Amino acid sequence: MMHIYAFGSVCRGEVDNGSDVDLLACVDEAAPELDHCKYSIYRYPRLRALWAEGNPFAWHLHLEARLIFSGDGSDFLREMGPPQPYVAVESDYAKFQDLFMQSWNELERGANSATFNLSCMFLALRNFATCHSLAQGQPIFSRRSPLLVAPPLPMSVEDFSRLTRARLLSTRGHGDRLTFEDIRAVLKAAAVVPPWMNTLRSLHERV
């Protein structure tokens, strides 16, 4: 049994030069014929568990995934219905805020792993904003989610694009290498992030 879905930017209509096609393969046993570099491979019990947890990835798939292959003619994800409510926002806030601070601190210590640390900073920002938007009942799964939540991240589009470039370089080998000027600019711009994260956390506490 197997179901294959597309999800991500291609389903949101946000395709650009840095986009690829995110593919999910739902399987009931090991599938060595599938390339792990091309597919996110999940067994059916694990997906059911994510649905039961109200996991953000489950909500992402529920809201955006599109079926492109079904081994039995069914739509597995649709048949599961909506995931349970997302309730882990506080622990996710803490996890992604810690990731951002650790990566920022590592970047300040030296540029040897600058692209990796900048990539982690981007991941922390995006996931923090996405989790916040989901907890607020207005989920945003875009790569630009930190700039789309309210209030948006008070960072220039240019500096945010440097972080995005680092993520694409780190995960896909796509794009131009960041210069020392790019790194210095992000180091300075990152100072706006902790107060912004704290603001979003305080907004959630009032809900």
Short mmCIF file of C-alpha atoms in Angstrom, two decimals:
data_model
loop_
_atom_site.label_atom_id
_atom_site.label_comp_id
_atom_site.label_asym_id
_atom_site.label_seq_id
_atom_site.Cartn_x
_atom_site.Cartn_y
_atom_site.Cartn_z
CA MET A 1 0.00 0.00 0.00
CA MET A 2 1.25 3.49 -0.81
CA HIS A 3 -0.10 7.02 -1.15
CA ILE A 4 1.94 9.92 -2.51
CA TYR A 5 1.14 13.59 -1.94
CA ALA A 6 2.63 16.90 -3.00
CA PHE A 7 2.74 19.63 -0.36
CA GLY A 8 4.54 22.88 0.35
CA SER A 9 5.20 25.82 -1.95
CA VAL A 10 3.98 24.09 -5.11
CA CYS A 11 0.55 23.64 -3.52
CA ARG A 12 0.49 27.21 -2.18
CA GLY A 13 1.39 28.74 -5.52
CA GLU A 14 4.65 30.15 -4.12
CA VAL A 15 7.05 28.51 -6.55
CA ASP A 16 10.24 30.45 -7.27
CA ASN A 17 13.82 29.66 -8.32
CA GLY A 18 14.57 28.27 -4.86
CA SER A 19 11.54 25.98 -4.73
CA ASP A 20 11.40 22.25 -5.19
CA VAL A 21 8.46 19.86 -5.08
CA ASP A 22 7.88 18.50 -1.58
CA LEU A 23 6.65 14.91 -1.79
CA LEU A 24 5.19 12.77 0.99
CA ALA A 25 5.11 8.99 0.63
CA CYS A 26 2.76 7.14 3.00
CA VAL A 27 3.79 3.48 3.25
CA ASP A 28 2.89 0.42 5.30
CA GLU A 29 6.34 -1.15 5.15
CA ALA A 30 9.91 -0.29 4.18
CA ALA A 31 10.06 1.14 0.67
CA PRO A 32 13.71 0.91 -0.50
CA GLU A 33 12.67 1.88 -4.01
CA LEU A 34 11.89 5.41 -2.82
CA ASP A 35 14.67 8.00 -2.79
CA HIS A 36 14.85 9.49 0.71
CA CYS A 37 16.31 12.66 -0.80
CA LYS A 38 13.15 13.19 -2.86
CA TYR A 39 10.44 11.95 -0.51
CA SER A 40 9.44 12.50 3.09
CA ILE A 41 8.59 8.88 3.94
CA TYR A 42 6.13 8.14 6.75
CA ARG A 43 4.42 4.93 7.77
CA TYR A 44 0.67 5.05 8.26
CA PRO A 45 0.76 4.54 12.08
CA ARG A 46 3.18 7.47 12.46
CA LEU A 47 0.90 9.76 10.47
CA ARG A 48 -2.10 8.69 12.56
CA ALA A 49 -0.05 9.53 15.68
CA LEU A 50 0.79 12.99 14.31
CA TRP A 51 -2.91 13.56 13.64
CA ALA A 52 -3.78 12.50 17.20
CA GLU A 53 -1.14 14.92 18.59
CA GLY A 54 -2.41 17.88 16.59
CA ASN A 55 1.16 18.19 15.29
CA PRO A 56 1.85 21.26 13.07
CA PHE A 57 3.08 19.00 10.27
CA ALA A 58 -0.24 17.14 10.40
CA TRP A 59 -2.09 20.44 10.04
CA HIS A 60 0.23 21.43 7.20
CA LEU A 61 -0.61 18.24 5.33
CA HIS A 62 -4.31 18.45 6.13
CA LEU A 63 -4.59 21.99 4.79
CA GLU A 64 -2.23 21.86 1.83
CA ALA A 65 -1.32 18.34 0.67
CA ARG A 66 -2.63 17.17 -2.70
CA LEU A 67 -2.95 13.50 -3.62
CA ILE A 68 -0.98 12.50 -6.72
CA PHE A 69 -0.95 8.68 -6.36
CA SER A 70 -3.09 6.18 -4.50
CA GLY A 71 -2.39 2.46 -4.42
CA ASP A 72 -5.99 1.58 -3.62
CA GLY A 73 -7.98 4.51 -4.98
CA SER A 74 -8.50 6.08 -1.55
CA ASP A 75 -7.27 9.43 -0.16
CA PHE A 76 -5.66 8.41 3.13
CA LEU A 77 -5.04 11.89 4.53
CA ARG A 78 -8.51 13.19 3.64
CA GLU A 79 -10.16 10.16 5.18
CA MET A 80 -8.48 10.87 8.53
CA GLY A 81 -10.26 14.24 8.69
CA PRO A 82 -8.84 17.22 10.60
CA PRO A 83 -6.05 16.61 13.11
CA GLN A 84 -6.69 17.15 16.80
CA PRO A 85 -6.28 20.76 18.03
CA TYR A 86 -2.71 22.04 18.25
CA VAL A 87 -1.87 22.39 21.95
CA ALA A 88 1.94 22.17 22.13
CA VAL A 89 2.60 25.79 21.22
CA GLU A 90 4.34 26.71 24.50
CA SER A 91 6.89 23.92 24.25
CA ASP A 92 7.38 24.66 20.54
CA TYR A 93 7.90 28.36 21.28
CA ALA A 94 10.62 27.44 23.77
CA LYS A 95 12.24 24.90 21.44
CA PHE A 96 12.51 27.25 18.47
CA GLN A 97 13.51 30.27 20.54
CA ASP A 98 16.33 28.19 22.05
CA LEU A 99 17.40 27.03 18.58
CA PHE A 100 17.54 30.62 17.35
CA MET A 101 19.56 31.84 20.33
CA GLN A 102 22.01 28.94 20.21
CA SER A 103 22.58 29.39 16.47
CA TRP A 104 22.96 33.17 16.80
CA ASN A 105 25.47 32.73 19.63
CA GLU A 106 27.43 30.20 17.56
CA LEU A 107 27.46 32.60 14.63
CA GLU A 108 28.85 35.37 16.83
CA ARG A 109 31.72 33.10 17.88
CA GLY A 110 32.94 32.56 14.33
CA ALA A 111 32.04 32.17 10.67
CA ASN A 112 33.33 28.63 10.11
CA SER A 113 29.80 27.20 10.12
CA ALA A 114 28.03 30.42 9.19
CA THR A 115 25.74 28.98 6.52
CA PHE A 116 24.61 26.17 8.82
CA ASN A 117 23.95 28.52 11.74
CA LEU A 118 22.12 31.02 9.55
CA SER A 119 20.06 28.13 8.16
CA CYS A 120 19.13 27.08 11.70
CA MET A 121 18.20 30.68 12.54
CA PHE A 122 15.89 30.75 9.54
CA LEU A 123 14.34 27.42 10.51
CA ALA A 124 13.74 28.63 14.06
CA LEU A 125 12.12 31.87 12.83
CA ARG A 126 9.90 30.17 10.30
CA ASN A 127 8.74 27.43 12.65
CA PHE A 128 8.19 29.85 15.52
CA ALA A 129 5.98 32.05 13.34
CA THR A 130 4.15 29.10 11.81
CA CYS A 131 3.41 27.58 15.22
CA HIS A 132 2.16 30.96 16.44
CA SER A 133 -0.12 31.38 13.43
CA LEU A 134 -1.53 27.87 13.92
CA ALA A 135 -2.18 28.52 17.61
CA GLN A 136 -3.97 31.74 16.64
CA GLY A 137 -6.23 29.83 14.26
CA GLN A 138 -4.77 31.44 11.13
CA PRO A 139 -2.11 28.97 9.96
CA ILE A 140 0.62 30.26 7.68
CA PHE A 141 3.00 27.64 6.30
CA SER A 142 4.81 29.94 3.89
CA ARG A 143 8.58 30.27 3.91
CA ARG A 144 7.87 33.95 4.65
CA SER A 145 5.67 33.28 7.69
CA PRO A 146 7.72 35.53 10.04
CA LEU A 147 6.92 38.48 7.77
CA LEU A 148 3.23 37.56 7.47
CA VAL A 149 2.14 37.07 11.10
CA ALA A 150 0.89 39.99 13.19
CA PRO A 151 2.96 41.72 14.29
CA PRO A 152 5.48 40.81 11.57
CA LEU A 153 9.15 40.29 12.26
CA PRO A 154 10.67 43.82 12.21
CA MET A 155 13.55 42.76 9.97
CA SER A 156 14.18 44.10 6.49
CA VAL A 157 13.22 41.94 3.54
CA GLU A 158 16.89 42.03 2.49
CA ASP A 159 18.14 40.64 5.80
CA PHE A 160 15.40 38.01 5.90
CA SER A 161 16.33 36.98 2.36
CA ARG A 162 19.91 36.38 3.55
CA LEU A 163 18.57 33.89 6.07
CA THR A 164 16.42 32.29 3.39
CA ARG A 165 19.44 31.99 1.10
CA ALA A 166 21.37 30.26 3.87
CA ARG A 167 18.56 27.74 4.32
CA LEU A 168 18.46 26.95 0.60
CA LEU A 169 22.25 26.65 0.47
CA SER A 170 22.34 24.38 3.49
CA THR A 171 19.50 22.07 2.50
CA ARG A 172 19.55 22.14 -1.32
CA GLY A 173 22.91 23.56 -2.38
CA HIS A 174 21.01 26.24 -4.26
CA GLY A 175 22.06 29.89 -4.62
CA ASP A 176 25.03 32.17 -4.16
CA ARG A 177 27.30 31.84 -1.15
CA LEU A 178 26.85 34.41 1.58
CA THR A 179 29.61 36.98 1.97
CA PHE A 180 31.12 38.25 5.20
CA GLU A 181 29.07 41.40 4.65
CA ASP A 182 25.92 39.27 4.54
CA ILE A 183 26.88 37.53 7.77
CA ARG A 184 27.67 40.80 9.55
CA ALA A 185 24.34 42.27 8.41
CA VAL A 186 22.38 39.33 9.82
CA LEU A 187 24.32 39.37 13.07
CA LYS A 188 23.24 42.97 13.56
CA ALA A 189 19.68 42.45 12.36
CA ALA A 190 19.15 39.44 14.65
CA ALA A 191 18.87 41.74 17.67
CA VAL A 192 15.21 42.38 16.78
CA VAL A 193 14.28 38.70 17.03
CA PRO A 194 14.18 37.98 20.80
CA PRO A 195 11.83 40.93 21.59
CA TRP A 196 9.60 39.94 18.66
CA MET A 197 9.43 36.33 19.83
CA ASN A 198 8.56 37.48 23.34
CA THR A 199 5.80 39.68 21.92
CA LEU A 200 4.24 36.77 20.07
CA ARG A 201 4.43 34.61 23.19
CA SER A 202 2.70 37.29 25.24
CA LEU A 203 -0.04 37.61 22.62
CA HIS A 204 -0.70 33.89 22.85
CA GLU A 205 -0.91 34.07 26.64
CA ARG A 206 -3.73 36.63 26.34
CA VAL A 207 -5.85 34.40 24.10
#
